[in-house]
Amino acid sequence: IGGGSGVLISPDGMLLTNHHVAGASKKWSVRVGDKQYNAELLGTDPRGDLSLLQLQNAKDMCWVEFADSDRLFVGQHVLAIGNPFGTAEFAGEPTVTLGIISALNRFQGAYSDAIQTDAPINPGNSGGPLLTLDGKLAGINGQIATRFGAKANTGIGMAIPAQQIQRFLPLLKAAKGGAVMHGHIRGLVGDSEETDGVQNGAELKEVKTGSLAEKLGFKAGDRITMLDGYPVHNYARFMGVMGTYPGDSLVKLSYTRAGKTETVSATLEKLNPGSLGLEVRRAPINGPAVVLQTKDNAAKAGLKPGDRIVGLDGKPIQTLLAWMQTLQGSEYFAGDTIKVKVQRGKQEAPEEVEISVVLDPLYK
């Protein structure tokens, strides 16, 4: 499919692939063996990098069952199948490579619970299956680690696990070509540095006022130890497990406070990050953050090309690096209002303006 790969998961032609392979278009042409099919995008998960397509006029197709990815183990042999570097692009058969599961529960960017494999995968394998030796779908291959800018296999590939895919599948089927959101609990600030030196749960440094976390009863100092039966040994693992659930999922959380274990049920919020609608000059990193282009709500609010950003929600911004770090360290959702302070005009006598912008949804 395109320059990538996919895998059929039903006899009537439902096909899984990566969002970065097929999420940008509603219509696709897919080759299965020596036959071409038109395909329609049913739904996509931009954050988790999954897309679900439906082949038209497909019946009695060969398809793959899901494995229980929670029962995979390090050292287990797996097969990767796909179209590396377009080797199967015109008439060839897919490439099959053999390896093992190198690690589990890897937090790799938006892949929050990834399977790591040394089965050789390369650009073009994206969206293809990682299979157990009994022919079941362990995960969808989607990322490789690269060095020195060379996009080629290094022995570290990442796959989205089957359990995560199955949680999202009903929503992808019903999305009518739209995006499915991941689950989240707003207002939790974790101690990612493990200050006490012990990994005995996800320690909370802060619980923000008015947030879902506060409504659920969490307090600073609590340690979340389990999410829906999955053990949580630190804050990264907690975020990793939560990242495998879609928004509106009902989950059970266990946490400790003053030596006692408590449980609470939570309906996860939909994680749709906010987009400020700005393109900012990328260099120099220690120079000012200068607006190059505005769109959507940023343009409507009055931000203009040439504006120099000097503040964000009351936090001073002196450089492009500070701007990037402040954005990355903040929790902004679509619909939130953010205050951007800018300087305009001549640098020796600038006009300073603070503009409120309602964030656009990053995923639509």
Tab-separated table of C-alpha atoms in Angstrom, residues 5 17 42 61 103 142 185 199 234 264 270 284 291 301 340:
chain	number	residue	atom	x	y	z
A	5	SER	CA	2.884	-2.531	3.899
A	17	THR	CA	-1.325	-0.380	8.435
A	42	LEU	CA	-12.312	3.545	7.906
A	61	MET	CA	-9.353	-13.322	1.812
A	103	ALA	CA	12.440	-6.183	24.626
A	142	GLY	CA	6.258	0.995	12.413
A	185	ILE	CA	-6.002	11.892	32.768
A	199	GLN	CA	10.738	2.373	41.451
A	234	ASN	CA	7.366	4.287	37.613
A	264	VAL	CA	-10.600	4.262	41.826
A	270	LYS	CA	-9.772	12.089	24.957
A	284	PRO	CA	19.169	30.035	15.438
A	291	VAL	CA	6.544	33.897	13.794
A	301	ALA	CA	-6.810	36.061	17.105
A	340	VAL	CA	0.875	34.552	23.763
